[in-house]
Tab-separated table of C-alpha atoms in Angstrom:
chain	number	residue	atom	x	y	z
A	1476	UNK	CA	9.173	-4.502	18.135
A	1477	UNK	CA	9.880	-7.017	15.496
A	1478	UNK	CA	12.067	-6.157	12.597
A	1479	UNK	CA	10.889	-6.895	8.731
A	1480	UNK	CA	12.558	-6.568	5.104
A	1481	UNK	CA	10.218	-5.111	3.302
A	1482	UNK	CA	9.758	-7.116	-0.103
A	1483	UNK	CA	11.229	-5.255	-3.053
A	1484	UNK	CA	8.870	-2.909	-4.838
A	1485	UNK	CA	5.449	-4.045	-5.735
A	1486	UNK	CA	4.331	-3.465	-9.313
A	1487	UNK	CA	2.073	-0.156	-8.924
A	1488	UNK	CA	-0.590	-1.508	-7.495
A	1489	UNK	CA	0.736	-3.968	-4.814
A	1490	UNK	CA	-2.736	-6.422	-5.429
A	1491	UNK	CA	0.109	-9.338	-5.640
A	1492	UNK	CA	0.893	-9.308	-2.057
A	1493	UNK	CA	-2.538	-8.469	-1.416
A	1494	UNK	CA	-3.732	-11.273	-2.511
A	1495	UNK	CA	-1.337	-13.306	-0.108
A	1496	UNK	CA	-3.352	-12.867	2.826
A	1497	UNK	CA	-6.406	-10.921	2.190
A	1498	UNK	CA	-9.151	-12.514	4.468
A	1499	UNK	CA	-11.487	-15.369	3.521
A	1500	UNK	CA	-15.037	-15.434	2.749
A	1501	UNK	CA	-16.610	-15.290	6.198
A	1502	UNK	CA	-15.026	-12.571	8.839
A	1503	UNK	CA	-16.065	-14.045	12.275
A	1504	UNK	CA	-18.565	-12.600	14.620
A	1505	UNK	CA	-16.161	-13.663	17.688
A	1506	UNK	CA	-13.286	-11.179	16.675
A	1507	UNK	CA	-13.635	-7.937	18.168
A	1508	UNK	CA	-15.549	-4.826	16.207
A	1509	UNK	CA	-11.959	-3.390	15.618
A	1510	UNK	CA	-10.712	-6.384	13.659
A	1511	UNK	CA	-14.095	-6.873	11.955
A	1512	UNK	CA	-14.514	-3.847	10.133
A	1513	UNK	CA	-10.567	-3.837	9.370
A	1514	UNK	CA	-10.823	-7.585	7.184
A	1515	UNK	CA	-14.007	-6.116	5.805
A	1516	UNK	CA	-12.304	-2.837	4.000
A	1517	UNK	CA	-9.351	-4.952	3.877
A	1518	UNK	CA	-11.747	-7.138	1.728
A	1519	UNK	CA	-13.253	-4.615	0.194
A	1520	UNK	CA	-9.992	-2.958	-1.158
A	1521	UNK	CA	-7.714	-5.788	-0.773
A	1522	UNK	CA	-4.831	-2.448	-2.675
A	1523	UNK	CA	-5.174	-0.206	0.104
A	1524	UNK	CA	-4.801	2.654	-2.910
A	1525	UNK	CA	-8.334	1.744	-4.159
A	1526	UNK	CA	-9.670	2.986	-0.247
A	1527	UNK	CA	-11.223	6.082	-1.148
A	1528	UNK	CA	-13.527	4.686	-3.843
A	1529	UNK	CA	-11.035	5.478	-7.007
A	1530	UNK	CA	-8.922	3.889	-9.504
A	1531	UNK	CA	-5.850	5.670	-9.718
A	1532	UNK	CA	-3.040	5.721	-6.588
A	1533	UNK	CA	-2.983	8.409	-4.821
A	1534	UNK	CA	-1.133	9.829	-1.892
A	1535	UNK	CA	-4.034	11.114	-0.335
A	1536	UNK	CA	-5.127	11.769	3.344
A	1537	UNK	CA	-8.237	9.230	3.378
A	1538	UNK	CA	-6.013	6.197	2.453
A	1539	UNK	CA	-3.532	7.506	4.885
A	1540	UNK	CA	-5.768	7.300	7.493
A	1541	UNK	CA	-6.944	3.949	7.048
A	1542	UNK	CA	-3.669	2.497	6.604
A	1543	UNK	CA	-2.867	4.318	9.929
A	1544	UNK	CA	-5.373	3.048	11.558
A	1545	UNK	CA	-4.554	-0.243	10.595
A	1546	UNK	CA	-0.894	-0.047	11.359
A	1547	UNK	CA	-2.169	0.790	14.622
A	1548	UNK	CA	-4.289	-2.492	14.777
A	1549	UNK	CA	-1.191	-4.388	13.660
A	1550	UNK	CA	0.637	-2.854	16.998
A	1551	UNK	CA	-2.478	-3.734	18.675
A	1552	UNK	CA	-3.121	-7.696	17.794
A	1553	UNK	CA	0.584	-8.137	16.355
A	1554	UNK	CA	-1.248	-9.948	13.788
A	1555	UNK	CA	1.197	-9.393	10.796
A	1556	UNK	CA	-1.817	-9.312	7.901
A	1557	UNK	CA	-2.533	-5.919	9.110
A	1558	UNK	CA	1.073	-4.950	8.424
A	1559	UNK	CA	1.105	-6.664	5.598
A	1560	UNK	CA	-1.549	-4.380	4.452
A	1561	UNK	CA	0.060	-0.762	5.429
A	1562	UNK	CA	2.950	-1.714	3.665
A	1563	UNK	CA	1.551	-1.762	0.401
A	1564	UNK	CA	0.141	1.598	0.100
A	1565	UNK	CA	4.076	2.559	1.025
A	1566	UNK	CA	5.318	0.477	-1.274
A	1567	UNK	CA	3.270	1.479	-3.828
A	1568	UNK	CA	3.529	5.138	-3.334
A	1569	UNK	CA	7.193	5.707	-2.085
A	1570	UNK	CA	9.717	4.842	-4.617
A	1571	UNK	CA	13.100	3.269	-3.830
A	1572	UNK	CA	14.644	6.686	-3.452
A	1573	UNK	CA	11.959	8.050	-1.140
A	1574	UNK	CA	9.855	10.034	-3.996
A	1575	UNK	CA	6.401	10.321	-2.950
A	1576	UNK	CA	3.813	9.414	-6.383
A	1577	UNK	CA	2.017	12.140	-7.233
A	1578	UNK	CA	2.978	14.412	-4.373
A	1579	UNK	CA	3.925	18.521	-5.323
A	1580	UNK	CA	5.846	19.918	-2.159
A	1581	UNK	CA	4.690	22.974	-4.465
A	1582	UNK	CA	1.037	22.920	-3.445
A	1583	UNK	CA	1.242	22.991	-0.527
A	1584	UNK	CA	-1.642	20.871	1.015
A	1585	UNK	CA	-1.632	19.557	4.367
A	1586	UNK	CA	-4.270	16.765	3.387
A	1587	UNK	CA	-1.086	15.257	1.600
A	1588	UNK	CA	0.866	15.082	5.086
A	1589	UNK	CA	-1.608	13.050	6.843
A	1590	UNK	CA	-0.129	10.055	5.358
A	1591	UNK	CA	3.308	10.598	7.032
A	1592	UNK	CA	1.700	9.699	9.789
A	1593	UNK	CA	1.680	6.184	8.988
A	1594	UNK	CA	4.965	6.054	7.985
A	1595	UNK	CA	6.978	6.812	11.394
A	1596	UNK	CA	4.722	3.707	12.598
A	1597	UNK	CA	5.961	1.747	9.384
A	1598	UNK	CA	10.055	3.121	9.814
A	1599	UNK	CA	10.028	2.290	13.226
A	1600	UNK	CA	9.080	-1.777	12.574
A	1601	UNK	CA	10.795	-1.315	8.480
A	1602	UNK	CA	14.122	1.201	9.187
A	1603	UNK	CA	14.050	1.426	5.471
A	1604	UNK	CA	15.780	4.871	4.388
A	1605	UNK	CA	13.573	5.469	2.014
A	1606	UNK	CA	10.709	5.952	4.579
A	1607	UNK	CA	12.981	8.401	6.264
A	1608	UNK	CA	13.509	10.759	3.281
A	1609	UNK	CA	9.735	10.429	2.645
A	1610	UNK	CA	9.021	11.223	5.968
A	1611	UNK	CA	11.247	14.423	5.932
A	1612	UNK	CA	9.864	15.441	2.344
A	1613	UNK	CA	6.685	16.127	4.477
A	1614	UNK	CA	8.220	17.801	7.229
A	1615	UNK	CA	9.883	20.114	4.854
A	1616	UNK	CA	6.477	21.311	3.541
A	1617	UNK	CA	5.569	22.063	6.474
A	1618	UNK	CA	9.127	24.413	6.944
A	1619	UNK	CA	7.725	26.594	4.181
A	1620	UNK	CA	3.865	26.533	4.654
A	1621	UNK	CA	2.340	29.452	3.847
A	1622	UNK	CA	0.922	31.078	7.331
A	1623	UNK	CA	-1.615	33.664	8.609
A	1624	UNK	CA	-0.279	37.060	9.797
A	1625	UNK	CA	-0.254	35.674	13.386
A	1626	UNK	CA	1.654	32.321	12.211
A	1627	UNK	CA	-1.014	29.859	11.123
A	1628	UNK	CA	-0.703	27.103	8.540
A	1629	UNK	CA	-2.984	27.813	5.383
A	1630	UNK	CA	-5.215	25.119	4.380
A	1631	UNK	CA	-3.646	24.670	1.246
A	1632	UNK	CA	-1.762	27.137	-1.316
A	1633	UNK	CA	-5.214	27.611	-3.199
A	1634	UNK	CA	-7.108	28.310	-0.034
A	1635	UNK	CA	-5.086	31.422	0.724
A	1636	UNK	CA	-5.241	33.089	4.677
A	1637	UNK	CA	-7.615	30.116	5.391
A	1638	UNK	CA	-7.458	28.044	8.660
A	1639	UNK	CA	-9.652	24.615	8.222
A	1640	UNK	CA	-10.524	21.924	11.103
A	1641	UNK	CA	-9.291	19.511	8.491
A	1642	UNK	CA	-6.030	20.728	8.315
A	1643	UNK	CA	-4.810	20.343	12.204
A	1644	UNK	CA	-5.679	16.911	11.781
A	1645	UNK	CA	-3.992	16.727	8.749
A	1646	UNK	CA	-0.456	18.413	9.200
A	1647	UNK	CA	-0.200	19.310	12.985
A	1648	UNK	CA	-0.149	15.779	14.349
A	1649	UNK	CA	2.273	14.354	12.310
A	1650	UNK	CA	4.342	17.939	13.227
A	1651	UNK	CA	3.639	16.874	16.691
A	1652	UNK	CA	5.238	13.509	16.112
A	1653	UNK	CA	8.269	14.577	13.999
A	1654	UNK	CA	9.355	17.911	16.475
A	1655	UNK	CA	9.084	14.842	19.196
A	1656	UNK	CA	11.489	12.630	17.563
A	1657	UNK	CA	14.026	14.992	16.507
A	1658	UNK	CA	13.636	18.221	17.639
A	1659	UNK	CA	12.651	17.464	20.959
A	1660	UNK	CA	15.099	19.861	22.917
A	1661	UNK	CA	13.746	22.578	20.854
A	1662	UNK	CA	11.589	25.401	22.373
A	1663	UNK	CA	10.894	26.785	19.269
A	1664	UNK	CA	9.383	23.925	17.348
A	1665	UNK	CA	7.706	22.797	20.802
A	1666	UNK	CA	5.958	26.679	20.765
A	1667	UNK	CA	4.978	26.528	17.068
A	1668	UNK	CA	3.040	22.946	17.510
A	1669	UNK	CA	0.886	24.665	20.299
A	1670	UNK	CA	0.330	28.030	18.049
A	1671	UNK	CA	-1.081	25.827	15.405
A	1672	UNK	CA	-3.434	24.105	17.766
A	1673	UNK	CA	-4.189	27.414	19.696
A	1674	UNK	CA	-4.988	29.926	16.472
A	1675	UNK	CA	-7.101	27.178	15.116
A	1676	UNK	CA	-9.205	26.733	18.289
A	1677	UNK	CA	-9.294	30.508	18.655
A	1678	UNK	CA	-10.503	31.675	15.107
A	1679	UNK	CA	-12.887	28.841	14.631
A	1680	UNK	CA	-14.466	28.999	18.454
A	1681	UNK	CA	-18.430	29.775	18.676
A	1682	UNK	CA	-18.651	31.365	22.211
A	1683	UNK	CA	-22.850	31.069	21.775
A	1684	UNK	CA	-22.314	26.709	21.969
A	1685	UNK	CA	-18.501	26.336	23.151
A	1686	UNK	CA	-18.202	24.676	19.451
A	1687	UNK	CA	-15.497	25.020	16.823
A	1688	UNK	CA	-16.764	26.078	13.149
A	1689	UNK	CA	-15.543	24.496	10.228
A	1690	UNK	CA	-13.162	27.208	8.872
A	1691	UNK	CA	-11.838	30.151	9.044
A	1692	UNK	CA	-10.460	33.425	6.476
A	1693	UNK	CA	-8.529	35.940	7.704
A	1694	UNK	CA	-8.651	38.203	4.652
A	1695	UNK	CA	-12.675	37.990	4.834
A	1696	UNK	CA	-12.475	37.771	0.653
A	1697	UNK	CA	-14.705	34.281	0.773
A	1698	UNK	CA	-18.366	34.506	0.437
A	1699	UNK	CA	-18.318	31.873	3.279
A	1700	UNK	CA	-16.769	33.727	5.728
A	1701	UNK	CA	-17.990	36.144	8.054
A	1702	UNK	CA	-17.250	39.770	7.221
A	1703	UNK	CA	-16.547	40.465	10.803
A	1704	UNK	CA	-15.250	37.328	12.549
A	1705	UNK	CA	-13.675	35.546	9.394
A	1706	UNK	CA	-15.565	32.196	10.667
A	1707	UNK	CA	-17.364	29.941	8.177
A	1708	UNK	CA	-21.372	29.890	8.792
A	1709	UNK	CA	-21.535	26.544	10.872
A	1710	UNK	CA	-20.305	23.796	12.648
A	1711	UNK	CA	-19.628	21.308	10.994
A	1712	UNK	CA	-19.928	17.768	12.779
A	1713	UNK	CA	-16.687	15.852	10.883
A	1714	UNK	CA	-14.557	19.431	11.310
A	1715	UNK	CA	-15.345	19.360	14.705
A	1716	UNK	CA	-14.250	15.422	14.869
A	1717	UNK	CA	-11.025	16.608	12.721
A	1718	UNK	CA	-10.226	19.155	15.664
A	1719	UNK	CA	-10.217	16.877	18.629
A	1720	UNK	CA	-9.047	13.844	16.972
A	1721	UNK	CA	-5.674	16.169	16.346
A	1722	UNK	CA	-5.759	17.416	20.171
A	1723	UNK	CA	-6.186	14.170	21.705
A	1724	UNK	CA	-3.368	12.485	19.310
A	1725	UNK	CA	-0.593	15.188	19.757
A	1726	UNK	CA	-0.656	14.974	23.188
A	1727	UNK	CA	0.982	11.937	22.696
A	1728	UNK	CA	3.938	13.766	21.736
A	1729	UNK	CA	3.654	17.188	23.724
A	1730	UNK	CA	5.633	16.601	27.080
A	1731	UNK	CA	3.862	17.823	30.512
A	1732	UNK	CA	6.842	20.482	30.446
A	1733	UNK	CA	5.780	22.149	27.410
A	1734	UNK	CA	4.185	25.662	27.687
A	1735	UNK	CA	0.893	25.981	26.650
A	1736	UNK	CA	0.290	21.893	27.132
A	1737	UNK	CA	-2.523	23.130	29.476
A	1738	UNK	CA	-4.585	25.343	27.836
A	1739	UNK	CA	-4.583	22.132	24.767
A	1740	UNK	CA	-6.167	20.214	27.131
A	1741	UNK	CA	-8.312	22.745	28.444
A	1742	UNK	CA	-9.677	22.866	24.671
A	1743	UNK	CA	-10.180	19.416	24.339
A	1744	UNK	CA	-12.073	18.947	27.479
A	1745	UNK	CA	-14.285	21.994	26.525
A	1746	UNK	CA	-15.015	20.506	23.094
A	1747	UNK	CA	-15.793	17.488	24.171
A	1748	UNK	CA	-18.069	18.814	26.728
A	1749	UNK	CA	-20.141	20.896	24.415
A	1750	UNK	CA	-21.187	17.963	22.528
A	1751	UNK	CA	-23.087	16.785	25.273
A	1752	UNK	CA	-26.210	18.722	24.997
A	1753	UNK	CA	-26.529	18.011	21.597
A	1754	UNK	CA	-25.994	14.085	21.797
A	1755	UNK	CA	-28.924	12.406	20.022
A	1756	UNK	CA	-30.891	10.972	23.096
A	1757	UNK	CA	-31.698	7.715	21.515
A	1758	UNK	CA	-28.958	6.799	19.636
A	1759	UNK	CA	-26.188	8.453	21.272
A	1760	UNK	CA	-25.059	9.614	17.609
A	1761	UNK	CA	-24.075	13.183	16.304
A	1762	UNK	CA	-26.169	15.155	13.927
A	1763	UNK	CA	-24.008	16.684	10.240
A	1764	UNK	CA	-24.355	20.248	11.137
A	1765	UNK	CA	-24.102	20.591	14.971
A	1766	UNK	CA	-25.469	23.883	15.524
A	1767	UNK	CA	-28.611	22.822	14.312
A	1768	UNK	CA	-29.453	19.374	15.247
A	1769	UNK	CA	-32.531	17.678	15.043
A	1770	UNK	CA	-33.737	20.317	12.826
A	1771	UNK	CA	-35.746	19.353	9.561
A	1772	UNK	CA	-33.059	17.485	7.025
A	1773	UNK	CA	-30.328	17.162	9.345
A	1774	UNK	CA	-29.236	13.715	9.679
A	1775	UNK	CA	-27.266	11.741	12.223
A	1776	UNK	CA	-23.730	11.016	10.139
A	1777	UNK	CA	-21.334	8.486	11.159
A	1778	UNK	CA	-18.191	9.699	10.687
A	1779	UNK	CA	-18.179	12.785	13.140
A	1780	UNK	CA	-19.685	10.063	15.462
A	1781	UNK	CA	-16.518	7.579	15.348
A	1782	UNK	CA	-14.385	10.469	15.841
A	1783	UNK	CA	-16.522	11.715	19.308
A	1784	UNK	CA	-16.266	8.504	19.722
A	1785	UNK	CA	-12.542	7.783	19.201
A	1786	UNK	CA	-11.716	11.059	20.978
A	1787	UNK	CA	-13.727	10.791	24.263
A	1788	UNK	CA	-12.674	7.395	25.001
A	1789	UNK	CA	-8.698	8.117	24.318
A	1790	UNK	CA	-9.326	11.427	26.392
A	1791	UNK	CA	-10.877	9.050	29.333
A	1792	UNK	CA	-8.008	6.914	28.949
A	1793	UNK	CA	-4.669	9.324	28.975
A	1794	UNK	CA	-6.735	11.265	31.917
A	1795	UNK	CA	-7.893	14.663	30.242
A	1796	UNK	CA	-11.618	13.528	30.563
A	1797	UNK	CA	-13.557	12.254	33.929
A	1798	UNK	CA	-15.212	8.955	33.614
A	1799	UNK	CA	-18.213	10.044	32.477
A	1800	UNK	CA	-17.353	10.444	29.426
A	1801	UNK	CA	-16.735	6.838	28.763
A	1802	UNK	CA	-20.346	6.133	29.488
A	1803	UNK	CA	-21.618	8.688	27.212
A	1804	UNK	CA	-19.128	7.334	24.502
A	1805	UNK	CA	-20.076	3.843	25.211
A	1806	UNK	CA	-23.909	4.878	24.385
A	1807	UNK	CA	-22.908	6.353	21.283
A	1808	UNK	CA	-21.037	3.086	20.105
A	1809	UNK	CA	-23.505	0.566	21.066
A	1810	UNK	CA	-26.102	3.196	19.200
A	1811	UNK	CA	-24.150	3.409	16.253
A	1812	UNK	CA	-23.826	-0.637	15.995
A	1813	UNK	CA	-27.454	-1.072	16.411
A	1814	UNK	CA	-28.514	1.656	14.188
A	1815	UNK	CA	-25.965	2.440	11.391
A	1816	UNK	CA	-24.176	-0.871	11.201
A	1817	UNK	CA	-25.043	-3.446	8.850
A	1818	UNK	CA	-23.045	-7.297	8.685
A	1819	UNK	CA	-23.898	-9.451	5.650
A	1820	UNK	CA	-23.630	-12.962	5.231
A	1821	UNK	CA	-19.905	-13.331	4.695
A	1822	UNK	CA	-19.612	-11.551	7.878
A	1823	UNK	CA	-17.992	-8.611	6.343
A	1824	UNK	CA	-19.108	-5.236	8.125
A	1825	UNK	CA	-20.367	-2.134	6.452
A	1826	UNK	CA	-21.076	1.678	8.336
A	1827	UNK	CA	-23.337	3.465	6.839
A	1828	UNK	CA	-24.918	7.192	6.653
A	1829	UNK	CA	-20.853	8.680	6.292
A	1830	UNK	CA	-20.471	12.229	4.658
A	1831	UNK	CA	-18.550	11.656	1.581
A	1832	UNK	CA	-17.082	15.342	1.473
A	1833	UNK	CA	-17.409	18.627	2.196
A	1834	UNK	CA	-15.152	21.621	2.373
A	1835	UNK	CA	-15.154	25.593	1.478
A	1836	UNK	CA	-15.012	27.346	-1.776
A	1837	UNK	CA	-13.446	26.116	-4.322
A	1838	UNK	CA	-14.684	24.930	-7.580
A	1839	UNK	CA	-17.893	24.230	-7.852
A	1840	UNK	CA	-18.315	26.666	-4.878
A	1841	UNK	CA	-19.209	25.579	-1.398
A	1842	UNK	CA	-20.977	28.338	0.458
A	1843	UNK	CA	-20.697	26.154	3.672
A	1844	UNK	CA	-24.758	27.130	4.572
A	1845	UNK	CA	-26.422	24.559	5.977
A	1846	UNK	CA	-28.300	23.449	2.926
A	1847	UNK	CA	-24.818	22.562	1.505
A	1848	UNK	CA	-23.638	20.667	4.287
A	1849	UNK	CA	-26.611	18.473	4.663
A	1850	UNK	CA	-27.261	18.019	0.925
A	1851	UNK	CA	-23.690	16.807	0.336
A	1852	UNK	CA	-23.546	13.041	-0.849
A	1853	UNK	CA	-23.570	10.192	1.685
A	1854	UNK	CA	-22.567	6.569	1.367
A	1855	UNK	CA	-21.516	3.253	3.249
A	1856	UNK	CA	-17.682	2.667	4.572
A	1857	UNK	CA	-16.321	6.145	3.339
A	1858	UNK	CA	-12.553	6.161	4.814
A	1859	UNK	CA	-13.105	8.946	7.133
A	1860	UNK	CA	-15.646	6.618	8.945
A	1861	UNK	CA	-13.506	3.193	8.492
A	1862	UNK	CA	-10.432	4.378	10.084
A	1863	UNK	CA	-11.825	5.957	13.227
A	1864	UNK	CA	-14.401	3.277	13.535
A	1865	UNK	CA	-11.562	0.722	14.242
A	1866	UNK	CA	-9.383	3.315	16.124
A	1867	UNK	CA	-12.733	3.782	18.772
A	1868	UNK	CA	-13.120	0.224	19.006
A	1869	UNK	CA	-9.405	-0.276	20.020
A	1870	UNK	CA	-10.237	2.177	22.603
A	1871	UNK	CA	-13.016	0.611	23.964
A	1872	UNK	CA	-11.288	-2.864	23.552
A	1873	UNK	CA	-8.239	-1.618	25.906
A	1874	UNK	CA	-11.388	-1.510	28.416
């Protein structure tokens, strides 16, 4: 791949270079849907650290995964605007030393290692050392993260004995990736990947719908959890997307050798399959709460979707999934396009119908009952939609 110098250190915000190539009025309807809705957030947020609706930088998960994403698109096209545009969330959030802005190793919260994700994409084209130390900031979090009695990550520090969907996507992946570049030959860190992957899939599983439920406490002290499983009330659709995203993406890294490799797939290929029954027949779109779709006030929400989406057709691709599945996620694309997709007159795309949030506990407290889930706040082009919208469409453009 092409080696860059990376421009010295934008001022904060890194609009300047932004402004160097963000696209023109009109986005053309010729360009495929992955490109489209990339220039359109690009567009949108021509500082990749405005992605998640705020003001302030941040080094947070949702602008990581857009910025992934479009890194990916980048190694996709080779069209350097989309690098252009991952490197200025790094070089506005990773200092010339390799401190990460705003980032506490201290709190330990894998939403803030999603983002290192990114940057192995970003050191491999820009060898720039401070990428590397940034990069092994994150893995050294996860060294010390707090685990369950039986070895799984917590959440966060202030979600104590908690497993969450969220968090395999969030911290096991990129643990995937690192133990694969430089700890490869090691048994150990190979083992510890699959325990993450396998504790979350068991303490989270619903045997009555072969669905995984949003979280999980082992010390049974939240009001959300189940006083005899541990499990949080329901299944919710994005955790669920969270889960299988992370499967399908750290097989990438986990060698047909590895012990355990197996049984990954095994949960994949179940997960996926339970979504079938509940795939909305005309649409081909997934409800909010999946244990209870179609029922009154559950809606069909677009970021769970892109991640089915995402996930199925990847999972067709590398072999873990028959072929069927490509039909069924095919359905649930053109569905999605035709209901939940609008294009204005500049060409620029929009998704709409996207959770903005959810989560357990915490302050104001989230109960995690279904009235929660579907009364949380939806909008148009939240992150956790953009990002695996254009990942799915890569997928089906490699068709």
């Amino acid at each position: 791949m092409k080696k860059l110098l990376l421009t010295p250190l934008i001022l904060l915000t890194g609009v300047s270079l932004a402004l160097s190539y963000a696209p023109g009025k009109e986005i053309s309807e010729k360009l495929p849907w992955s490109e489209r809705m990339a220039l359109s957030e690009m567009a949108r947020n021509p500082d990749p650290c405005t992605l998640d609706f705020v003001a302030a930088k941040k080094w947070n998960y949702t602008n990581g995964l857009v910025v992934e994403s479009i890194m990916k698109l980048y190694e996709h096209t080779q069209d350097e605007r989309y690098l252009d545009y991952a490197r200025i969330y790094a070089d506005s959030m990773v200092t010339e030393d390799g401190r990460i802005f705003g980032y506490r190793l201290s709190n330990y919260n894998l939403d803030h290692v999603n983002p290192g994700k990114y940057l192995f994409r970003l050191y491999d084209v820009v060898p720039e050392a401070r990428l590397k130390i940034a990069i092994d900031t994150l893995w050294s979090q996860l060294e010390s993260q707090p685990r369950t009695t039986d070895g799984g990550y917590w959440h966060k520090k202030v979600y104590p004995w908690q497993m969450w969907l969220d968090g395999i996507y969030m911290g096991d992946v990129f643990k995937a990736e690192y133990v694969s570049r430089y700890f490869a030959d090691d048994p150990a860190a190979w083992e510890d990947v699959v325990l993450q992957f396998t504790l979350a899939g068991k303490h989270t599983y619903d045997p009555a719908n072969g669905l995984f439920r949003h979280g999980w406490d082992e010390s049974r002290e939240q009001r959300w959890s189940d006083p005899l499983t541990g499990q949080s009330a329901h299944v919710w659709g994005r955790g669920m997307g969270w889960y299988l995203m992370a499967l399908v993406d750290a097989l990438d890294y986990i060698s047909e050798h590895t012990p355990g490799r197996d049984s990954l797939i095994a949960i994949f290929s179940g997960g996926c399959r339970a979504l079938l029954p509940i795939q909305d027949p005309q649409t081909g779109c997934w409800y909010q709460v999946l244990d209870r779709s179609a029922e009154d006030g559950n809606y069909l929400e677009m970021t769970a979707t892109t991640m089915f989406i995402y996930s199925m057709l990847k999972g067709v691709r590398q072999g873990y999934l028959p072929e069927e599945f490509r039909t069924v996620a095919r359905k649930s694309f053109e569905g999605m396009i035709e209901n939940f997709v609008e294009v204005d007159e500049r060409g620029r795309v929009s998704l709409n119908q996207c959770c903005a949030g959810a989560g357990l506990g915490g302050t104001p407290y989230r109960d995690g009952s279904y009235t929660y889930y579907i009364e949380e706040f939806h909008r148009p082009n939240d992150p956790k939609g953009v990002g695996p919208f254009i990942l799915a469409a890569m997928e089906l453009e490699r068709l």
